[in-house]
CSV table of C-alpha atoms in Angstrom, one decimal:
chain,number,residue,atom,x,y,z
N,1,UNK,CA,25.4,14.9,35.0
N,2,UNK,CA,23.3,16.9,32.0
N,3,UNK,CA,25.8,19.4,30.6
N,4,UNK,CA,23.9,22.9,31.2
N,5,UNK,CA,23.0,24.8,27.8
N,6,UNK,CA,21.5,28.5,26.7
N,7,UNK,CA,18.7,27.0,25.7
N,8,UNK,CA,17.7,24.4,28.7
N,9,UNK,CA,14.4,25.1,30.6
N,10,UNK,CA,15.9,27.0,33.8
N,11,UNK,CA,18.2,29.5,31.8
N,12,UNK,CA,14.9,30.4,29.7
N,13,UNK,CA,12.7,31.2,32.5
N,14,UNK,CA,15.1,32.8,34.1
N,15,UNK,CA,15.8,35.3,30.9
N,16,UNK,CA,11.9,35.2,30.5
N,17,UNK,CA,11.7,37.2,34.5
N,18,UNK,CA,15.0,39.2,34.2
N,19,UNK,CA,13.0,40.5,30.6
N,20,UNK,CA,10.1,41.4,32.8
N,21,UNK,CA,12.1,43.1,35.2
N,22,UNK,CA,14.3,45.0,33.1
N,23,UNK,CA,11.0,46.1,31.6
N,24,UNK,CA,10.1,47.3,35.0
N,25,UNK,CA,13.1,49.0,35.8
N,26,UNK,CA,12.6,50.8,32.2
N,27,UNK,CA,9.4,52.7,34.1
N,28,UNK,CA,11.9,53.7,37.0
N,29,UNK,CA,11.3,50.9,39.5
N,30,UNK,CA,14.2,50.1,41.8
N,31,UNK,CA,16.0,47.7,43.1
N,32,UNK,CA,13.7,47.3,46.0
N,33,UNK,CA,10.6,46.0,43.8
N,34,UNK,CA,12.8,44.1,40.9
N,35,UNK,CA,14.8,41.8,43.2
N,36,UNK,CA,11.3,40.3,45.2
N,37,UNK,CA,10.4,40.5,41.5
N,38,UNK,CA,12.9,38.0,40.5
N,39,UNK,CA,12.8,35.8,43.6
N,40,UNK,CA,9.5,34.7,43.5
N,41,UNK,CA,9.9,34.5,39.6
N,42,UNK,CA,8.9,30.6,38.8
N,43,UNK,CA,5.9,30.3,41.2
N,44,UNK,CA,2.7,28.8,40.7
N,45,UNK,CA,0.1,31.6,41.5
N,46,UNK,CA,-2.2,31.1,44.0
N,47,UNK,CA,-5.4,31.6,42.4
N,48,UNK,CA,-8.4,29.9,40.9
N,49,UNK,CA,-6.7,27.5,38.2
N,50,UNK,CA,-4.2,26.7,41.1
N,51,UNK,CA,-7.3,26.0,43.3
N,52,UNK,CA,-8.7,23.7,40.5
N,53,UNK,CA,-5.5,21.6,39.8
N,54,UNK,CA,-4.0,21.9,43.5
N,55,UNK,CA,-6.2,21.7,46.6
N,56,UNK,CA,-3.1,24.2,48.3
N,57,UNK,CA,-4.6,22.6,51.9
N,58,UNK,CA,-3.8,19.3,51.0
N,59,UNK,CA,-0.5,20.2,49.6
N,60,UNK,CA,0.3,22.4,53.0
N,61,UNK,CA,-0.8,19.0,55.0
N,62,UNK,CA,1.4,16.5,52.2
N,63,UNK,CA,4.7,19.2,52.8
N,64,UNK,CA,4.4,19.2,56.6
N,65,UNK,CA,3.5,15.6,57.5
N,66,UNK,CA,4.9,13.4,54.6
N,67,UNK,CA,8.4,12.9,56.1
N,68,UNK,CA,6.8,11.6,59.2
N,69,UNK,CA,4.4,8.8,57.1
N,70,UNK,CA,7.4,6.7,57.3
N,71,UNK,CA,8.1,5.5,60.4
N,72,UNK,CA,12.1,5.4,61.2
N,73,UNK,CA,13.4,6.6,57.3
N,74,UNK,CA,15.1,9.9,58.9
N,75,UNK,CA,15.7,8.0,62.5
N,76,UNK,CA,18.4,10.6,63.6
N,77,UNK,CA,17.4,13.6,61.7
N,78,UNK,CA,16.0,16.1,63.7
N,79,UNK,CA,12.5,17.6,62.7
N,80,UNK,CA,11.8,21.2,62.7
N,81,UNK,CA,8.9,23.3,61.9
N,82,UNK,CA,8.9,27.1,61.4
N,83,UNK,CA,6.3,28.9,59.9
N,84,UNK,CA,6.8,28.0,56.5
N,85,UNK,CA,9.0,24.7,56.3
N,86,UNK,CA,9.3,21.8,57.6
N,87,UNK,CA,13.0,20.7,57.8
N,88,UNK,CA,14.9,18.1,58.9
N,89,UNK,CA,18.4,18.0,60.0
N,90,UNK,CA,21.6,16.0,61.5
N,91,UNK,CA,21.8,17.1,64.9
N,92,UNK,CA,25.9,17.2,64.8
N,93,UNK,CA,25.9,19.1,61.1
N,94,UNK,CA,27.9,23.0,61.5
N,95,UNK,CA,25.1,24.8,59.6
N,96,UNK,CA,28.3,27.2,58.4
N,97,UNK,CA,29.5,24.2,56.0
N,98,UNK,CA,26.0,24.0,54.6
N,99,UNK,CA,26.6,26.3,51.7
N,100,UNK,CA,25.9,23.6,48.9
N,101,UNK,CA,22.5,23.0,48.2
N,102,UNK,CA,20.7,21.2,45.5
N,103,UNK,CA,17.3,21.8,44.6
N,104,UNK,CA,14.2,19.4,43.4
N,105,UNK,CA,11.4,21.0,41.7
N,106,UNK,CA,8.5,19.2,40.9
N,107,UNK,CA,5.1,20.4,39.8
N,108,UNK,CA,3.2,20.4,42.8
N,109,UNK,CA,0.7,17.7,41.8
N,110,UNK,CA,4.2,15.8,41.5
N,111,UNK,CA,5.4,16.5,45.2
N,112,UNK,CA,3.5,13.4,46.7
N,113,UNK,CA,5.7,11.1,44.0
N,114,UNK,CA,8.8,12.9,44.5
N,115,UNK,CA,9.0,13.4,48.2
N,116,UNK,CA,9.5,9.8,49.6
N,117,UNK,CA,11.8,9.2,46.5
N,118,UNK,CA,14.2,12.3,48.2
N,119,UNK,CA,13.9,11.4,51.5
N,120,UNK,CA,15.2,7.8,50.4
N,121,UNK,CA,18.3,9.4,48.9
N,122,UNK,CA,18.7,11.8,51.7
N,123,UNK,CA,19.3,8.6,54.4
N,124,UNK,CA,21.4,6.7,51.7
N,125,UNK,CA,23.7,9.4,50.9
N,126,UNK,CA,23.6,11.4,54.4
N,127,UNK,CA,22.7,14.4,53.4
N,128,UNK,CA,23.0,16.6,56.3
N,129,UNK,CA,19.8,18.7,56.7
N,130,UNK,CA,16.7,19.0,53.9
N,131,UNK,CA,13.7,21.3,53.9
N,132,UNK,CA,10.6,21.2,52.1
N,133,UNK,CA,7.9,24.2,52.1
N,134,UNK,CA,5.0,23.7,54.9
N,135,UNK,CA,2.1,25.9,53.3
N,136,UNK,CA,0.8,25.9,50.8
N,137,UNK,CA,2.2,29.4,49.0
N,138,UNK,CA,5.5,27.5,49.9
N,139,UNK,CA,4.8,24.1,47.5
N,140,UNK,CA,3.5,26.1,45.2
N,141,UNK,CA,7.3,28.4,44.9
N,142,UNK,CA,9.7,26.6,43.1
N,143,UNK,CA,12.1,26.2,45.2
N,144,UNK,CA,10.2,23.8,47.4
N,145,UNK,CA,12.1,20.9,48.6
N,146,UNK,CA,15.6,21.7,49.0
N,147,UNK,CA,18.9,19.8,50.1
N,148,UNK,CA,21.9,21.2,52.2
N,149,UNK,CA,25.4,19.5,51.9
N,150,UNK,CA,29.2,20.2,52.6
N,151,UNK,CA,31.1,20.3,49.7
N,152,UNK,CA,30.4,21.1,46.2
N,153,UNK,CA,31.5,17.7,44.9
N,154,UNK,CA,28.7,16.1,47.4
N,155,UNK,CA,26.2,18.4,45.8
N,156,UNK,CA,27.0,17.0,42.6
N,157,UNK,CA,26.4,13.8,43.5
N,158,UNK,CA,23.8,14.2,45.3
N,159,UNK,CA,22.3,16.0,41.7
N,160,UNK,CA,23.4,12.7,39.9
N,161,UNK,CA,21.4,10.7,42.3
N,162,UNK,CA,18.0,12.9,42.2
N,163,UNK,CA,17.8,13.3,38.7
N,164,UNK,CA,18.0,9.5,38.2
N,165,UNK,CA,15.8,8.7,40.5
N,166,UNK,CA,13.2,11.3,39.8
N,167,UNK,CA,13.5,11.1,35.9
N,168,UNK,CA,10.2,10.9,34.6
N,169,UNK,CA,8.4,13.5,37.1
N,170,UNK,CA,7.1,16.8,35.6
N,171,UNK,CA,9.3,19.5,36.6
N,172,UNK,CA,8.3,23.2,37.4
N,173,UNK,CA,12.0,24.3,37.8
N,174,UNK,CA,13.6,27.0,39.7
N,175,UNK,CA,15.2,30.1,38.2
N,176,UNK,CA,18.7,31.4,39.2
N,177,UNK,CA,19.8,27.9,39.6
N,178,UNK,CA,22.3,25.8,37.9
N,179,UNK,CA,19.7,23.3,35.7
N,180,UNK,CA,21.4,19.4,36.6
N,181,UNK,CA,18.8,17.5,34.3
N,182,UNK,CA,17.5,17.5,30.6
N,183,UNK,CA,14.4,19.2,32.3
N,184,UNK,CA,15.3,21.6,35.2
N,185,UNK,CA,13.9,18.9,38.2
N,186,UNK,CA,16.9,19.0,39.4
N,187,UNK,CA,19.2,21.7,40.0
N,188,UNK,CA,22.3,23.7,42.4
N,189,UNK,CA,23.6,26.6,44.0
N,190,UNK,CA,26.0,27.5,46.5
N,191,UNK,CA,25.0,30.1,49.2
N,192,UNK,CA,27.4,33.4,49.8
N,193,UNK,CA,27.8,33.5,52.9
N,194,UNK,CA,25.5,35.4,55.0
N,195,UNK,CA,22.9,34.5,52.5
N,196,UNK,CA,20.9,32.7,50.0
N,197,UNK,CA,21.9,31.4,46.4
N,198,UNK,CA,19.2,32.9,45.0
N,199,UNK,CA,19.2,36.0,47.5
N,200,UNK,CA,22.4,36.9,46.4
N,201,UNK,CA,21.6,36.7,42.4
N,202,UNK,CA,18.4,38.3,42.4
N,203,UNK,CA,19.6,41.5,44.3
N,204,UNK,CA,22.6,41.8,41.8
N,205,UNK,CA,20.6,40.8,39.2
N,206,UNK,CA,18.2,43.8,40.3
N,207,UNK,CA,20.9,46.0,41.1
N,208,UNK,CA,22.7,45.9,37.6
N,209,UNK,CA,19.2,46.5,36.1
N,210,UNK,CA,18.4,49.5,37.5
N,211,UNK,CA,21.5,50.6,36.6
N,212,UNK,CA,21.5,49.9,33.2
N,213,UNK,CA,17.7,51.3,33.0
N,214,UNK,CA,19.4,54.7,34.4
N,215,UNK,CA,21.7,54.7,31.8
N,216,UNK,CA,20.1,53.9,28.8
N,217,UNK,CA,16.5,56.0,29.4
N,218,UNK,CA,13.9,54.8,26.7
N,219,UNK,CA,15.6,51.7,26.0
N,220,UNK,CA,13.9,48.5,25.3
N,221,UNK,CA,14.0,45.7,27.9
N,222,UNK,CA,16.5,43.8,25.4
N,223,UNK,CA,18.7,46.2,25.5
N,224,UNK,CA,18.6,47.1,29.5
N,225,UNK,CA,18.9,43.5,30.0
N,226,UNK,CA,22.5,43.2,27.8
N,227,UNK,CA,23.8,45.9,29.4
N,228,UNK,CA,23.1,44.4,32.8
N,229,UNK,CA,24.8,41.1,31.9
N,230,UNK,CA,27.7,42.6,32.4
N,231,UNK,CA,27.8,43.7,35.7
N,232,UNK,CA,26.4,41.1,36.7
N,233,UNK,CA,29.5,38.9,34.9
N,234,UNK,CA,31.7,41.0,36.9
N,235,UNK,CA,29.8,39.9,40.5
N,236,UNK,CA,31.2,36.3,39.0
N,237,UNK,CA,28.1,34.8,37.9
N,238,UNK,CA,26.7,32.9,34.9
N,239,UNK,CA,23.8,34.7,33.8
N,240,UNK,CA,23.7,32.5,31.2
N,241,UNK,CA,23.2,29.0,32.9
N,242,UNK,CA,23.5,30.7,36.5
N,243,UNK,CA,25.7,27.5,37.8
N,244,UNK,CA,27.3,28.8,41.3
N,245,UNK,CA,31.0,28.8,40.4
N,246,UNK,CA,33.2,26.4,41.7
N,247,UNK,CA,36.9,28.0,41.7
N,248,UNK,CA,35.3,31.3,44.0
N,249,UNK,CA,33.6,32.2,47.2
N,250,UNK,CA,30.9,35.1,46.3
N,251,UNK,CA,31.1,38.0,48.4
């Protein structure tokens, strides 16, 4: 697997929206506008260029219906549709074990390549349940397509797999997520529980810089930003690479 690094394409953008945020939080915004801030940080706005490059109803058709173009390649996954993704799971999986996730992240353009090359890998390797966004503002987020498992070792294989599989594809990447391939396609995270990966990291993420903002008025975004690093060290989490941890359960 690629051996995260400071300067890799997921810990960038992720610095590049905690930067904005921090920024934010320097003008006295809260918690409660920085962490939606952060979470839909990596997105591909909705607007004319997108319009131009992406026809966002064909995409919302490709997410919802591309599974079922192959007759019998997820025979005993059951499929689900809620209002905005289309998942499909094992019928005998306990949804509590499926804290491990992985996540692929390809430009949206790219989805139609990368889709039936995932679902392949999800019926060779099992993976218990997999969910890919079913409008079109959800191919257009980064975290688009994304695959539940058991175990953190299963995750990382199931990582190894992907980013051979899918090297090559143009990736749009997904910040707050531990980056598995030389170009952020592929990544992980492992859900507290009671919530999401990226849930979780944006609202401490948000929380700590607030904090900071409060105590260093007038500061520079730099500077909020380093002071937040550490509280959000002392949560347990990389804010550096942001791979989940492996030795800890987050609370």
């Amino acid at each position: 697997m690629h051996r995260p690094a400071p300067g890799d394409r997921l810990p960038l953008l992720s610095r590049r929206a905690l930067l904005r945020a921090a920024a934010l939080a320097g003008c006295g915004h809260g918690p409660d506008v920085l962490a939606p801030l952060l979470y839909r940080a990596g997105a591909v706005a909705l607007g004319p260029r997108a319009r131009r490059t992406h026809d966002p109803r064909w995409l919302a058709w490709l997410a919802v219906s591309s599974a079922r173009a192959t007759p019998g390649l997820l025979e005993g996954w059951a499929p689900q549709t809620g209002p905005h993704w289309q998942s499909f799971s094992r019928p005998d999986l306990d949804r509590d074990r499926l804290r491990h996730k992985v996540y692929v992240s390809p430009l949206p353009h790219a989805l139609s390549a990368a889709l039936p090359v995932v679902l392949r890998v999800v019926v060779e390797l099992q993976v218990p349940s997999i969910k890919v966004g079913g409008t079109a503002q959800g191919v257009l987020r980064p975290d688009k397509l994304v695959l539940h498992t058991t175990s953190a070792a299963r995750a990382d294989a199931l990582a190894v797999r992907l980013a051979e599989r899918l090297a090559g594809l143009p990736a749009q990447g997904v910040p707050f997520t531990g980056q598995c391939d030389p170009v952020g396609l592929v990544s992980r995270g492992t859900d507290p529980p009671g919530t999401s990966w990226r849930a979780f990291v944006t609202a401490v993420a948000a929380a700590e810089l607030a904090a900071a903002a409060a105590q260093l008025p007038g500061a520079r975004a730099g500077e909020v930003l380093e002071l937040a690093v550490t509280g959000i060290a002392a949560a347990g989490l990389d804010s550096t690479t942001w791979q989940p941890p492996r030795d800890r359960v987050l609370l």
